Coordinates of C-alpha atoms and ligand atoms in Angstrom, one line a residue:
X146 CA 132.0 124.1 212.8
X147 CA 134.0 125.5 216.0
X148 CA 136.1 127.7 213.6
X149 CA 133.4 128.9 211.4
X150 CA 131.5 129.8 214.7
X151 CA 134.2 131.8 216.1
X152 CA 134.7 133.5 212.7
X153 CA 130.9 134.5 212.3
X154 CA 131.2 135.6 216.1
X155 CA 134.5 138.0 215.5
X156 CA 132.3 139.4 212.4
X157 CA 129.3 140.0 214.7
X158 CA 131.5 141.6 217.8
X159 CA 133.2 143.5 215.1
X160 CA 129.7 144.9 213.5
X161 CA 128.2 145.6 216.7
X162 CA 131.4 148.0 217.3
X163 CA 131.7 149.4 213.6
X164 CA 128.3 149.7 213.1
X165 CA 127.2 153.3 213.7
X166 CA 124.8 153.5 210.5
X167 CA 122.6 151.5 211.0
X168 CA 120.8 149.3 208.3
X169 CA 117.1 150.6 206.8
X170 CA 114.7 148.6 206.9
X171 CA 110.6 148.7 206.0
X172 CA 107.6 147.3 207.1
X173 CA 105.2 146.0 205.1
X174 CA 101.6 145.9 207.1
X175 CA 103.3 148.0 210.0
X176 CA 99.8 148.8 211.1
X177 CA 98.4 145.4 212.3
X178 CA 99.3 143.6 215.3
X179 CA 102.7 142.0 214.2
X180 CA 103.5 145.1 211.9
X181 CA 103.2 147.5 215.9
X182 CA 105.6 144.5 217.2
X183 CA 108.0 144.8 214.5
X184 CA 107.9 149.0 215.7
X185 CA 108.0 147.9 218.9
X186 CA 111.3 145.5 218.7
X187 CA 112.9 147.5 216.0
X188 CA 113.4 151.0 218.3
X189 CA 116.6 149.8 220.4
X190 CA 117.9 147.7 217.6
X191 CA 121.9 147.6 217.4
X192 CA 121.6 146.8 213.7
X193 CA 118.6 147.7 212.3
X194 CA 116.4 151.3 212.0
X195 CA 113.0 152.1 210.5
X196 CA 113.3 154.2 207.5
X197 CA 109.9 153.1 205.9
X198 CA 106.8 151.8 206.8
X199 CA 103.1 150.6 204.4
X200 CA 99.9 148.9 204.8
X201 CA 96.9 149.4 203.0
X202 CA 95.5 152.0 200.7
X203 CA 93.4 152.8 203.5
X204 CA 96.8 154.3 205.6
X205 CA 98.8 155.3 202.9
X206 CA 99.6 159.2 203.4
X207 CA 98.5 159.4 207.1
X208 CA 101.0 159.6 209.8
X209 CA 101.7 156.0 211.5
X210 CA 100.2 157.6 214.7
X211 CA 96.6 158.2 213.4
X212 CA 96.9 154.8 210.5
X213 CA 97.5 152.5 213.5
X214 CA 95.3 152.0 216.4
X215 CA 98.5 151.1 218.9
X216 CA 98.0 147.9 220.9
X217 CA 101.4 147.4 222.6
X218 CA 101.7 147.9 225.6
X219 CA 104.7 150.3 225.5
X220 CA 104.4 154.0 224.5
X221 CA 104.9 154.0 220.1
X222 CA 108.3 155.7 219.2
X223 CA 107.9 159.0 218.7
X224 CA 110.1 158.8 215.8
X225 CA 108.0 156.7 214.2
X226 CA 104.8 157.9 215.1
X227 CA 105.4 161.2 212.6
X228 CA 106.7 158.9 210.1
X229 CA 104.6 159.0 206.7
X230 CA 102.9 155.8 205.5
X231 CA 104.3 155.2 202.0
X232 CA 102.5 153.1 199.3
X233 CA 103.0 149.6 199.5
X234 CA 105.2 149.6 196.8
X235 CA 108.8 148.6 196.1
X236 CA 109.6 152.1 194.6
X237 CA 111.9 154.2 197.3
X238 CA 111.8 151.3 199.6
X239 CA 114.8 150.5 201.8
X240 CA 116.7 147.0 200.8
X241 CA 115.5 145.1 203.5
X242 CA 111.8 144.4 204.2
X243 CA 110.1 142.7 207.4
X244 CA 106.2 142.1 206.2
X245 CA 103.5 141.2 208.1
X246 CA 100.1 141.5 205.4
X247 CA 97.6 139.3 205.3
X248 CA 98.9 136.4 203.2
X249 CA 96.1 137.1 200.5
X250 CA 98.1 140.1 199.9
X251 CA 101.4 138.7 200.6
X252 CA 101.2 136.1 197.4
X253 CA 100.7 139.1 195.5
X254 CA 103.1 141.7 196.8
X255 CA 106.3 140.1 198.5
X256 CA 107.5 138.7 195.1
X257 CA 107.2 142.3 193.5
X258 CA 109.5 143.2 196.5
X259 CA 112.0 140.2 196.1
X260 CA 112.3 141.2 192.3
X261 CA 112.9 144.4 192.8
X262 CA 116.1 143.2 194.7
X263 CA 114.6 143.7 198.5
X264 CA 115.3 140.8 201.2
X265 CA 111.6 140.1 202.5
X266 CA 112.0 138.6 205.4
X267 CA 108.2 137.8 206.3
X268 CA 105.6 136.5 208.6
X269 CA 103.0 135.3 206.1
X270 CA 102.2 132.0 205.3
X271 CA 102.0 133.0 201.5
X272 CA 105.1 131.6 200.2
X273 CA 106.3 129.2 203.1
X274 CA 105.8 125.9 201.5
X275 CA 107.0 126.8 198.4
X276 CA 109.9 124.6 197.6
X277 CA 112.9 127.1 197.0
X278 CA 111.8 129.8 199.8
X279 CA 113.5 128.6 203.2
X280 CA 111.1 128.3 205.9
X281 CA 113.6 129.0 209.4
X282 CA 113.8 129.2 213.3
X283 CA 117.5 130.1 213.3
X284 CA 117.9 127.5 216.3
X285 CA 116.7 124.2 214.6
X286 CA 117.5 124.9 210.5
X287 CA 119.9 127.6 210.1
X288 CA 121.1 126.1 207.2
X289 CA 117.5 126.0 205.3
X290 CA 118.5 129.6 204.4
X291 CA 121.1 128.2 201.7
X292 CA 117.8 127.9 199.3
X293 CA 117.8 131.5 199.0
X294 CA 120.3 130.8 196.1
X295 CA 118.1 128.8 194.0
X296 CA 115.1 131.8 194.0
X297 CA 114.9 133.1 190.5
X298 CA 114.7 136.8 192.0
X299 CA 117.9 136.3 193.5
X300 CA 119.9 135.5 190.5
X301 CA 118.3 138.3 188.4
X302 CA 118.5 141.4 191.2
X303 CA 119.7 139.7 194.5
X304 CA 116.1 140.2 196.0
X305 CA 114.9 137.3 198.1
X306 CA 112.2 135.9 200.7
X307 CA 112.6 134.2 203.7
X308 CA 109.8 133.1 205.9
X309 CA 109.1 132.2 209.6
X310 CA 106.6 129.6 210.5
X311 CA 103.4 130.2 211.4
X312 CA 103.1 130.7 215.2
X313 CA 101.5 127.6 216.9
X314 CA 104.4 125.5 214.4
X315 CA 106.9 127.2 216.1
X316 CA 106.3 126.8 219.5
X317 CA 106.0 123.0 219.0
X318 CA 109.1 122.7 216.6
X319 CA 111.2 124.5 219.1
X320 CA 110.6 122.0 221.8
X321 CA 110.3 119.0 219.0
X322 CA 113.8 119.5 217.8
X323 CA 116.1 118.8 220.7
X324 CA 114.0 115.4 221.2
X325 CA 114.7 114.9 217.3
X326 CA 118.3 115.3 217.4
X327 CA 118.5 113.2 220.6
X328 CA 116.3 110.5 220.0
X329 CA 114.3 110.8 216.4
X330 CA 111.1 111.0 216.3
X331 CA 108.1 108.7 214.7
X332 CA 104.7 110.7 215.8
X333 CA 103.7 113.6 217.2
X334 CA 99.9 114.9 218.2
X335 CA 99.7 118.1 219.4
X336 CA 96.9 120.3 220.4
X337 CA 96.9 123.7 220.6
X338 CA 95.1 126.4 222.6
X339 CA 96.3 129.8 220.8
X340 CA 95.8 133.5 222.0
X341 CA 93.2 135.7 220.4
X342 CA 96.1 138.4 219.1
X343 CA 96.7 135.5 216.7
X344 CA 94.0 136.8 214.8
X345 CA 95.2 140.5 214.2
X346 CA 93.7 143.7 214.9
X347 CA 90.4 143.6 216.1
X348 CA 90.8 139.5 215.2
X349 CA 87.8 137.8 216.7
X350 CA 84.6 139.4 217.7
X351 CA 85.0 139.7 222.0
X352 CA 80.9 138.1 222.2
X353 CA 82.1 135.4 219.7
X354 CA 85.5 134.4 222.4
X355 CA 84.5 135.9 225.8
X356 CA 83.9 132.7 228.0
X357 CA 84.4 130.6 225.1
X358 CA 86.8 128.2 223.0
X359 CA 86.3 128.5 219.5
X360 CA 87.8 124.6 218.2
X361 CA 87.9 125.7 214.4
X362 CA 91.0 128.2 213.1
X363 CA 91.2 128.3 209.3
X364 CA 93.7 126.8 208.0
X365 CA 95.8 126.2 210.9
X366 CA 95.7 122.9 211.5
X367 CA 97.4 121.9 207.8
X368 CA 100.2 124.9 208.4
X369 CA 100.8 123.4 211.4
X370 CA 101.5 119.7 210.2
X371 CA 103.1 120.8 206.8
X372 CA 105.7 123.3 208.6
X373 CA 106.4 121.0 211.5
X374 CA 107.8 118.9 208.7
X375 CA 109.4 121.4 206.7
X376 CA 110.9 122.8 209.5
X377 CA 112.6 119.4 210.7
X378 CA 113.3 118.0 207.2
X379 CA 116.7 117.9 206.0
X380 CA 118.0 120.4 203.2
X381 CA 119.1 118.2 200.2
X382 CA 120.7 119.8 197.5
X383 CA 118.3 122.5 196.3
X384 CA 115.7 121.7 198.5
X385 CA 114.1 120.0 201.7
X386 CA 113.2 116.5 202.7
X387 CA 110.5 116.8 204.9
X388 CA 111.4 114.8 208.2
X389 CA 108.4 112.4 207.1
X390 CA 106.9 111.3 210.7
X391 CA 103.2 110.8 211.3
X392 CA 102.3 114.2 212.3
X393 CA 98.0 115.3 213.7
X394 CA 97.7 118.9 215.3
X395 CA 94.0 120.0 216.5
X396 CA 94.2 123.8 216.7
X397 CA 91.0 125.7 219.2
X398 CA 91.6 129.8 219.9
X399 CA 91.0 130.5 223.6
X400 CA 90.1 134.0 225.4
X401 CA 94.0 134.8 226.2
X402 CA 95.5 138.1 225.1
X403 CA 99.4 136.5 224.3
X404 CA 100.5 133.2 224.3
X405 CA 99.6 129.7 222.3
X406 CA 99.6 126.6 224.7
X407 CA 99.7 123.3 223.4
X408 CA 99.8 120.1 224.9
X409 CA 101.9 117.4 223.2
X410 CA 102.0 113.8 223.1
X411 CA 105.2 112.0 221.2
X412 CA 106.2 108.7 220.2
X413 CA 110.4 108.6 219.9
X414 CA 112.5 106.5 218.2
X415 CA 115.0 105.8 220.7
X416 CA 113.3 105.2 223.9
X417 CA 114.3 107.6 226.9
X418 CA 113.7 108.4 229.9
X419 CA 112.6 111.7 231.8
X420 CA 115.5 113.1 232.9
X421 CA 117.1 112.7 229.4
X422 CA 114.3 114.2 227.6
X423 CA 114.3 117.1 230.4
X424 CA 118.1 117.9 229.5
X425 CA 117.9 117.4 225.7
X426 CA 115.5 120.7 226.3
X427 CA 117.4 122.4 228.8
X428 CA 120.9 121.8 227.2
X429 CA 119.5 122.6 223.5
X430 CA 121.7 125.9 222.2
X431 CA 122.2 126.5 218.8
X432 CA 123.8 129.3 216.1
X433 CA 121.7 131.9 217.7
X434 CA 123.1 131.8 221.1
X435 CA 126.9 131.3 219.6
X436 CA 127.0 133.9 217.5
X437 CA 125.1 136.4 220.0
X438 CA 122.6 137.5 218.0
X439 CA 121.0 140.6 219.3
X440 CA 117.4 138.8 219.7
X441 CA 118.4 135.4 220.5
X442 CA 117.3 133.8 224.0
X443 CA 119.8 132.7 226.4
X444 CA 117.7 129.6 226.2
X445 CA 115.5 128.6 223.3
X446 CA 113.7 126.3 225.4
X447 CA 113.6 125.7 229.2
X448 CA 112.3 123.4 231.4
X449 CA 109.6 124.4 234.4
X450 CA 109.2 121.7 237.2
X451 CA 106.7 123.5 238.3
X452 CA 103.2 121.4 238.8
X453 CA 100.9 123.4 236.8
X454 CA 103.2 125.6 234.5
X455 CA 103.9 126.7 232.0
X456 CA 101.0 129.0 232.0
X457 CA 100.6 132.0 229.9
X458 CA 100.0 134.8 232.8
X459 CA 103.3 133.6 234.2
X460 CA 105.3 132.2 231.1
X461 CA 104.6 134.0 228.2
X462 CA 107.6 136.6 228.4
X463 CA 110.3 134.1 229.1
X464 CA 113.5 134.9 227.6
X465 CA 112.0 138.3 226.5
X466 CA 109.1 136.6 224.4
X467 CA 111.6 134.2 222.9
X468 CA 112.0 131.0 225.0
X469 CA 109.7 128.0 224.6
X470 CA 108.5 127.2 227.8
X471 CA 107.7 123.5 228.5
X472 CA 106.3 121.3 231.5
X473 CA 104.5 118.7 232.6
X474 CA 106.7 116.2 231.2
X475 CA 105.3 112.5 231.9
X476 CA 103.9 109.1 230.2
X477 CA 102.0 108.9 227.6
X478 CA 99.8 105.7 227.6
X479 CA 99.6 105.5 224.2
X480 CA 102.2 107.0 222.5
X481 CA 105.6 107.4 225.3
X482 CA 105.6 110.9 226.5
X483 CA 103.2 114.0 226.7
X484 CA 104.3 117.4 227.6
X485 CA 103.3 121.2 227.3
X486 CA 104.7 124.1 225.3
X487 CA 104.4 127.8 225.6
X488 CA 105.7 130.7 223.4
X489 CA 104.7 134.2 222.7
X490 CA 102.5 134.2 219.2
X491 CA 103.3 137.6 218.5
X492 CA 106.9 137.7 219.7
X493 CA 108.6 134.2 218.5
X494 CA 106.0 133.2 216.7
X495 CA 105.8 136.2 214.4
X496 CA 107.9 140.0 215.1
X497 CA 110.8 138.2 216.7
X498 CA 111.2 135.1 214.9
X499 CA 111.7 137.1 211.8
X500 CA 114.0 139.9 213.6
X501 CA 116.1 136.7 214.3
X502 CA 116.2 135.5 210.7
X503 CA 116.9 139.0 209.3
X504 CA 120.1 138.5 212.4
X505 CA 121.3 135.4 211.1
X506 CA 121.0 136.7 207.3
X507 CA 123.0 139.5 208.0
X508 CA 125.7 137.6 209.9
X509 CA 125.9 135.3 206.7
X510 CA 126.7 137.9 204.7
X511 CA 122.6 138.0 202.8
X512 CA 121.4 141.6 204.3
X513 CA 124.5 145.0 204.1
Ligands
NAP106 N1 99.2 137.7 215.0 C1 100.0 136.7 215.1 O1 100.3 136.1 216.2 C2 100.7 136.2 213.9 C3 101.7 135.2 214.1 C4 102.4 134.7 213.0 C5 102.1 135.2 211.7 N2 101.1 136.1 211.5 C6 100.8 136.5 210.1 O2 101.3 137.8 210.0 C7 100.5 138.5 209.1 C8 99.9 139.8 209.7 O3 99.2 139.4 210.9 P1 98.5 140.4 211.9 O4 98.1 139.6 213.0 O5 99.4 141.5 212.1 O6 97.3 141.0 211.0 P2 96.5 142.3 211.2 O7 96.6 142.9 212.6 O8 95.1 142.1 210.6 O9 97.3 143.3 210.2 C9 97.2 143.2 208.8 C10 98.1 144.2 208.1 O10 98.0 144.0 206.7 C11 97.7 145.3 206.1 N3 96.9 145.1 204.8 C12 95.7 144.6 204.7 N4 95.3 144.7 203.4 C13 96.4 145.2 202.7 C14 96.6 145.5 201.4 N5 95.6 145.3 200.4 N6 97.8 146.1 201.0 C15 98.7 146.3 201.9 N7 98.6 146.1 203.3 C16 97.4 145.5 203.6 C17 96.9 146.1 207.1 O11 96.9 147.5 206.9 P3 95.7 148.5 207.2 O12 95.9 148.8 208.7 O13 96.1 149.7 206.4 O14 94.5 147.8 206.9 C18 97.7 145.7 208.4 O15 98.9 146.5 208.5 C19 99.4 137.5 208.6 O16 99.8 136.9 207.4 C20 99.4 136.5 209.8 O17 98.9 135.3 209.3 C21 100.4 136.6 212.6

């Protein structure tokens, strides 16, 4: 494990040097909320550069400055802001995808991508619980990504898709899986209070959330329970074992730009106490963090002591947008420990979870 480490770290040290041409890459819905963070993340990148960029029929042919109504809250490239919307169509793509569509759209259009040869690496929850697409946070199942082998469109152009979780699952599995490996787990209940730019661009109507909590999200509260155990399953052969604990999330969307909160109550398998369960987060460090990759977190998770943390004014940023925040740790009266979580929707749980996949896929030898 140490040696293949220390290989895959000489290969990334050795890119980051070598690599003056940088890899293409498209977006696929680079108009909507996630699609501007992609833009956003992607201008510095070491590895990576935006040759191409699609959404809708409705953009196609405009320039990206006048198809997307720019909610970040730095300035848009100016490179890309002259950039030509292109069809949503694989024809004169770049290799290497990063989509962001509305997963209506995504069933039907990431699989003409992958068989045209492209690696989609996407945010939608189209094909995430289909049994050969891997479903990854490179810090808990790096390995997952080994089911890219048994997709048909790899064997017949090397195309492929690889999916991030959906972004209240991640936030929870990120702080789940250090208590997992140190202690097992047997339930989890978990509810969630998740920003309004979970919704997209313009998302939910300001008189419908304005002094309000809305305790209804479509959907989200099955993603959140199937994923959770996707995520923490084990890869068997040619395909996951879902990790098979007794899993209830209640999901409620809250007038908060960025940022899901959700508080947690576990039951472990091995009992343990505070301080253990504070270091398992605070000591957790995975592939990511060995191998340097250029979006992952010193730490994936960290620990506040603070009273009444984490809080999304404060927290939301850690770690760049890519550290789980979590507090609050004490007994649970009915099952043994509660806790809260924090993490940026739009950053880990969408943009910069899959940045960090496409990282790890191209350190493994998946993306050129
Ligand atoms: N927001 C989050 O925090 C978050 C987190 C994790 C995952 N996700 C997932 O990421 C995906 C994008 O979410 P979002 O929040 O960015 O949504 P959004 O702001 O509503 O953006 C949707 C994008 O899809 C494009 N689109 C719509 N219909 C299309 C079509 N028929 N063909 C091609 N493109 C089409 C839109 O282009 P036009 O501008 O041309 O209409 C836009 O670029 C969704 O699947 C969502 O569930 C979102």
């Amino acid at each position: 494990m140490v040696t293949a480490v220390a290989a895959a770290m000489a290969v990334v040290e050795s890119e980051t040097i070598a690599m003056q041409t940088k890899i293409a890459v498209g977006i696929l819905g680079a108009t909507g909320i996630v699609g501007q963070r992609f833009v956003q993340m992607l201008e510095h990148h070491p590895w990576f550069e935006v040759a191409w960029l699609a959404a809708s029929d409705r953009s196609e042919g405009k320039k990206y400055s006048e198809a997307a109504r720019w909610r970040m809250k730095t300035d848009m490239p100016a490179r890309v802001a002259d950039m030509i919307m292109s069809p949503a169509k694989p024809k004169g793509a770049p290799k290497v995808i990063f989509a962001a569509l509305d997963s209506s759209i995504a069933a039907e259009l990431e699989p003409q991508f992958a068989e045209a040869g492209c690696a989609v690496v996407t945010n939608s929850s189209a094909l995430r619980m289909q049994a050969d697409v891997p479903l990854v946070i490179p810090e808990v199942n790096p390995d997952h990504i080994k089911l890219i082998e048994s997709q048909p469109w790899r064997r017949k152009t090397g195309g492929f898709v690889v999916t991030n979780p959906n972004c209240s699952a991640i936030g929870l599995v990120m702080a789940l899986a250090p208590l997992q490996q140190r202690f097992g787990i047997e339930t989890v209940i978990a509810v969630t209070m998740q920003a309004v730019s979970g919704a997209g661009y313009p998302g939910v109507a300001s008189l419908d959330i304005l002094g309000n909590v809305i305790p209804y999200i479509s959907k989200e509260e099955e993603k959140m329970e199937e994923e959770t155990l996707k995520l923490l399953g084990r890869l068997d052969g040619p395909s996951i074992k879902s990790a098979g604990f007794g899993m209830s999330a209640h999901c409620n969307r809250v007038a908060v730009e960025d940022g899901h909160t959700e508080s947690v109550s576990v039951k472990l398998k091995t009992k343990a106490k505070s301080e253990e369960v504070i270091a398992a987060w605070n000591d957790f460090r995975s592939e990511p963090q060995q191998l340097r990759l250029p979006n992952a977190p010193e730490h994936p998770v960290r620990y506040t002591t603070a009273m009444d943390r984490p809080q999304p004014r404060f927290d939301v940023d850690s770690g760049a947008g890519m550290t789980a925040t979590v507090g609050r740790l004490r007994p649970c009266s009915v099952l043994d420990w509660k806790f809260t979580v924090l993490s940026h929707n739009t950053i880990r749980g969408a943009a910069g979870a899959a940045l960090l996949n496409a990282e790890l896929l191209k350190v493994k030898g998946y993306i050129e």
